[in-house]
CSV table of C-alpha atoms in Angstrom, one decimal:
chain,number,residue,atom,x,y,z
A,484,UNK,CA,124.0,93.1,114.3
A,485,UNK,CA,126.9,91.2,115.1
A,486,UNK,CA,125.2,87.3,113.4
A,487,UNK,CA,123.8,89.4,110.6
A,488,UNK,CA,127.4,90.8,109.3
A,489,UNK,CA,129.1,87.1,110.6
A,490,UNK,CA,126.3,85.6,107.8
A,491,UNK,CA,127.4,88.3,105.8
A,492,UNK,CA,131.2,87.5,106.2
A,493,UNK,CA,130.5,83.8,105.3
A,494,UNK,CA,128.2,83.7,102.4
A,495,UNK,CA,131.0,86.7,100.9
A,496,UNK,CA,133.3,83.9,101.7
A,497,UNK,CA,131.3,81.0,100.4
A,498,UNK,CA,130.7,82.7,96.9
A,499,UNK,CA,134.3,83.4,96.4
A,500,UNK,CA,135.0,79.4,96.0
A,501,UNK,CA,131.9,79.2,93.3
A,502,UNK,CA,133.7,80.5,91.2
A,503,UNK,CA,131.9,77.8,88.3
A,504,UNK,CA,128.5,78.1,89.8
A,505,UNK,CA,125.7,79.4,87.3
A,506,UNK,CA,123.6,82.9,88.5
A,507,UNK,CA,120.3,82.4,89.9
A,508,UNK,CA,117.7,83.3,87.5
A,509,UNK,CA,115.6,86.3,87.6
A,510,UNK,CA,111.7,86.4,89.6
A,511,UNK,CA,110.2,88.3,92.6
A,512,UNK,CA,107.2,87.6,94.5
A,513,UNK,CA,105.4,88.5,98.3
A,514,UNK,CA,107.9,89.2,100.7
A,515,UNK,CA,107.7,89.2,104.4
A,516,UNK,CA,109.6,90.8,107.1
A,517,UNK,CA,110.1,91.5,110.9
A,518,UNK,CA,112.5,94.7,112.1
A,519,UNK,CA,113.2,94.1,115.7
A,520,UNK,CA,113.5,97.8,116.8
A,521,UNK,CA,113.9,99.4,120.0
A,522,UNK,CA,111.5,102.3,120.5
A,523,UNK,CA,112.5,103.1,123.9
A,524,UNK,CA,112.8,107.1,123.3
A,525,UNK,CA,109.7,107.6,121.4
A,526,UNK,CA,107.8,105.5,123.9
A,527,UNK,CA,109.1,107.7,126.8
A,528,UNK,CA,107.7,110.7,124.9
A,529,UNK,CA,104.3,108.8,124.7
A,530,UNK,CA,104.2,107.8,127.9
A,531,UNK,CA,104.5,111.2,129.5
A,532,UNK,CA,101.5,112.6,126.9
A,533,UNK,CA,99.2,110.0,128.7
A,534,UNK,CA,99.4,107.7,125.2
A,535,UNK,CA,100.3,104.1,125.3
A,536,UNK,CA,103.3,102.5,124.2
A,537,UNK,CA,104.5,100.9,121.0
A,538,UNK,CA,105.4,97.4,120.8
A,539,UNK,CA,109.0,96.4,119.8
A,540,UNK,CA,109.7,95.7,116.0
A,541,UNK,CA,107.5,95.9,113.4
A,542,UNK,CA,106.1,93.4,110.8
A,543,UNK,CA,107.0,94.3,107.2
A,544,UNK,CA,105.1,93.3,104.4
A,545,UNK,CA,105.5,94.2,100.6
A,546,UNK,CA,107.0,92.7,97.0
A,547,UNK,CA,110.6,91.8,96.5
A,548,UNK,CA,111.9,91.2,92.7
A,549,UNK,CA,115.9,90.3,91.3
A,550,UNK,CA,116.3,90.8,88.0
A,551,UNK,CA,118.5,89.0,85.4
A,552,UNK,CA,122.2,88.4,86.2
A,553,UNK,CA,125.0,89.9,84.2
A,554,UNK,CA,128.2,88.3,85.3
A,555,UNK,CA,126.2,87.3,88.3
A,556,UNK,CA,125.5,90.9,89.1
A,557,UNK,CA,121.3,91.6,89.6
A,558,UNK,CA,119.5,94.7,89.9
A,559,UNK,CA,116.6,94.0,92.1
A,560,UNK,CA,113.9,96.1,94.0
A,561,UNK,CA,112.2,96.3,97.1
A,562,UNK,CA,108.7,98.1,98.2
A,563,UNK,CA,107.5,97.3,101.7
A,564,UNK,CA,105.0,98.3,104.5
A,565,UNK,CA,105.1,97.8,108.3
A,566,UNK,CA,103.3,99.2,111.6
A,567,UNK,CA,103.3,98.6,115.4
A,568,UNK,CA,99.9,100.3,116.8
A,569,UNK,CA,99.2,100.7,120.5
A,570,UNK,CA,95.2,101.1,121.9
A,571,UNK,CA,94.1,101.6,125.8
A,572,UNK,CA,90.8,102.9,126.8
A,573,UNK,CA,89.8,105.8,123.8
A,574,UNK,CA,93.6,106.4,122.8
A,575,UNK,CA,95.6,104.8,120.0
A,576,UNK,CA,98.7,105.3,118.6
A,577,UNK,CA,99.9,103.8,115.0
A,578,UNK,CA,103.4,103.7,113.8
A,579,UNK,CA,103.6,103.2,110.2
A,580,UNK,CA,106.9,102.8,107.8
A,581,UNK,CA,107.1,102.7,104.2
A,582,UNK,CA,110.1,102.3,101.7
A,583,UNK,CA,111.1,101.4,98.1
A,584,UNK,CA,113.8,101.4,96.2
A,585,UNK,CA,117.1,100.0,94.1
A,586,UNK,CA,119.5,96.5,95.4
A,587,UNK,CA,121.9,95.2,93.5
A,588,UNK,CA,123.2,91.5,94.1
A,589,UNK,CA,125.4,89.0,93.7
A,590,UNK,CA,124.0,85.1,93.7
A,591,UNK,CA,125.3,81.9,92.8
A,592,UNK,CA,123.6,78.3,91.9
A,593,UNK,CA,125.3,76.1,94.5
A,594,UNK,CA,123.3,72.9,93.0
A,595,UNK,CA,120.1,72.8,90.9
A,596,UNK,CA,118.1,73.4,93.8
A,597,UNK,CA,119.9,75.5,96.0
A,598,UNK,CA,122.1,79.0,95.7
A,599,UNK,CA,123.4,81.8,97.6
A,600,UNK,CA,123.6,85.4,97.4
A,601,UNK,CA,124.8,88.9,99.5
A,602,UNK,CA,123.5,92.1,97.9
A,603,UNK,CA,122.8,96.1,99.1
A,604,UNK,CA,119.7,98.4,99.4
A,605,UNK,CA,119.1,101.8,99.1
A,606,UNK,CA,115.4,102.9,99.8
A,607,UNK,CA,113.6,106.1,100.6
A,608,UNK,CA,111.2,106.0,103.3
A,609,UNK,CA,108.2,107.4,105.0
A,610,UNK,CA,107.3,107.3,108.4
A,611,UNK,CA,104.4,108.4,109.8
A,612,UNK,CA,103.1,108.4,113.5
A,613,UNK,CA,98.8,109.0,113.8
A,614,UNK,CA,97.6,109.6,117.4
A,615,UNK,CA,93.9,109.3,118.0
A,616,UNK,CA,91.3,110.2,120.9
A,617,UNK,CA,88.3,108.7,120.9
A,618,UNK,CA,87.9,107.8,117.6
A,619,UNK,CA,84.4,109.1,115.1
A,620,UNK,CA,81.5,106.9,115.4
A,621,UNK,CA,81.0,107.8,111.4
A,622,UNK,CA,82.5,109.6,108.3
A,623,UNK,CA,80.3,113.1,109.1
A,624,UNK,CA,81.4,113.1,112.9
A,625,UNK,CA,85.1,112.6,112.0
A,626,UNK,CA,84.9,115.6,109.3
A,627,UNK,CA,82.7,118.1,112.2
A,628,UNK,CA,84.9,116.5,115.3
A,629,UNK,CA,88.7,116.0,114.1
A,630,UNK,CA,90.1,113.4,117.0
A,631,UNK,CA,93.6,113.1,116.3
A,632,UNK,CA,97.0,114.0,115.0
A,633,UNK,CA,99.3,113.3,112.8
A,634,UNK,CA,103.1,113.8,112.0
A,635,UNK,CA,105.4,112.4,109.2
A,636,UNK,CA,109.0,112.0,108.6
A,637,UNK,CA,111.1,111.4,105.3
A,638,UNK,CA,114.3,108.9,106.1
A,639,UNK,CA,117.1,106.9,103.7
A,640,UNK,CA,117.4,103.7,105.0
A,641,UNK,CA,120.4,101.1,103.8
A,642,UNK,CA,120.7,97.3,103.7
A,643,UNK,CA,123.2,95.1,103.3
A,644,UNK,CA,122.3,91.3,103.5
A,645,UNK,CA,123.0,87.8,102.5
A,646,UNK,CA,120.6,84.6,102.2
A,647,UNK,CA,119.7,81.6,100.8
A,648,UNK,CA,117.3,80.4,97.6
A,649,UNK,CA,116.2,76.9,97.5
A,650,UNK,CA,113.5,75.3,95.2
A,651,UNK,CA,109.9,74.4,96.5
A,652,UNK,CA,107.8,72.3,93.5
A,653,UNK,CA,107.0,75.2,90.6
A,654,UNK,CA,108.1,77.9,92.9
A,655,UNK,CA,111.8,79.6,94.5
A,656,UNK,CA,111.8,80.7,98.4
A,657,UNK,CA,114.1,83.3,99.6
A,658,UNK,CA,115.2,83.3,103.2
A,659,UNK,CA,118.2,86.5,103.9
A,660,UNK,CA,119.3,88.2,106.9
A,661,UNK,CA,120.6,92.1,107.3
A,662,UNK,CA,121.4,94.7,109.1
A,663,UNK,CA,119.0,97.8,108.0
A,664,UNK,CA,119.8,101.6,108.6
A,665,UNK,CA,117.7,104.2,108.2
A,666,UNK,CA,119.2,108.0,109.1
A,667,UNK,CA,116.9,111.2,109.1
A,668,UNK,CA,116.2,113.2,106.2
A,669,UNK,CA,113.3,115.3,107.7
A,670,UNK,CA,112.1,116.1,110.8
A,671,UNK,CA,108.8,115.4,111.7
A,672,UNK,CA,106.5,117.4,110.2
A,673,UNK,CA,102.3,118.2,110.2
A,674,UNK,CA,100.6,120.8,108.1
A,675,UNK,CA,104.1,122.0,106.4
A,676,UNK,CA,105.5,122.8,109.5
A,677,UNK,CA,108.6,121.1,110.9
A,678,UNK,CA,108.9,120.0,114.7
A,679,UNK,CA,111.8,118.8,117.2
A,680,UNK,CA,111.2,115.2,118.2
A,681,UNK,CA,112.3,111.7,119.2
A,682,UNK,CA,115.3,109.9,116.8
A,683,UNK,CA,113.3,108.2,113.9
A,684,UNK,CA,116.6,105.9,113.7
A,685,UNK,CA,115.3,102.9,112.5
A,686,UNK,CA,118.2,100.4,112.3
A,687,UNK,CA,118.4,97.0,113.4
A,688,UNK,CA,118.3,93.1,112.1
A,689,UNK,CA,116.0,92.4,109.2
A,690,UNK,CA,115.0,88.8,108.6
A,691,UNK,CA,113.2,88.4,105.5
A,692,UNK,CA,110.8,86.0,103.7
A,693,UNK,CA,110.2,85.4,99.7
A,694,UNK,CA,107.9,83.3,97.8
A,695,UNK,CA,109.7,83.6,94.1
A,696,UNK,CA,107.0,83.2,91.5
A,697,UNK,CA,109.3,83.5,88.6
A,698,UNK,CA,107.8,86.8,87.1
């Protein structure tokens, strides 16, 4: 948390002296991300049902767009998808996060090649955790034999980042660095009925990746 906002600090600092710089121009493309998270308490839940345990962090994947700059200001967006899954013997667990929403950002050319920029997110997500037990040799067994479970929860996760944009040939990449929060809005729930659980705090460092394809 701590390098994320010192980055944050700088690039805040670092923008105030561009003061002639030009805005970086609009685009979006494939994104990639990885959300170190500690999942020590929901692990220690699994680990007393007999389950196995979730990796740390999760590998995000998704589309990330910035739109056109007014006054260097850009309303951008963000949809993404990550898991961590667990297997031993006939059991499996899957841990699966999804989010979209609004950023708005604040970038600068530093040269023709290169610029900088900080920005904010504000996403609704989904998060959903699928436990399975010996899982259905085909579609009709699956229907006749349910083997598993499944619970969801609703959070608001909340970004703020900085990062860098330099040119590669026809194309932009996009390398930033965060800190993501994401509170509860639900609690976990299956078949419309709400249930006590584990924290589904998901806060930590995000380090993202974008290709910029200029659309």
């Amino acid at each position: 948390m701590r390098s994320g906002l010192a980055l944050l600090l700088v690039a805040v600092a670092g923008l105030v002296t561009l003061g002639q710089a030009q805005p970086l121009a609009p685009g979006g493309g494939p994104m990639l991300a990885w959300l170190p998270l500690e999942l020590a308490e929901l692990n220690r839940d699994l680990g007393r049902a007999d389950l196995p345990q979730l990796p740390p962090g999760l590998a995000i994947f998704g589309a990330s767009y910035s739109g056109d700059r007014r006054d260097k200001l850009a309303i951008g967006g963000l949809a993404a998808f990550g898991e961590s899954a667990a297997s031993r013997l006939a059991k499996s667990v899957r841990l699966s996060l999804r989010l979209a929403g609004l950023a708005l950002e604040y970038g600068e050319l530093v040269t023709e090649r290169w610029g900088i920029f900080v920005g904010g997110l504000a996403a609704p997500a989904h998060l959903a955790l699928e436990v399975a037990f010996q899982p259905a040799a085909d579609f009709q067994s699956g229907l006749a034999r349910p083997t598993g479970t499944g619970l969801t929860r609703e959070l608001l996760s909340l970004e703020l980042y900085a990062g860098g944009e330099w040119a590669l040939g026809a194309q932009r990449v996009r390398i930033s660095l965060g800190y993501l929060w994401a509170g509860e809005v639900s609690d976990w729930r299956t078949d419309g009925r709400d249930l006590p659980g584990p924290s589904a705090s998901f806060s930590g460092p995000l380090l993202q990746v974008v290709i910029v394809l200029g659309i």
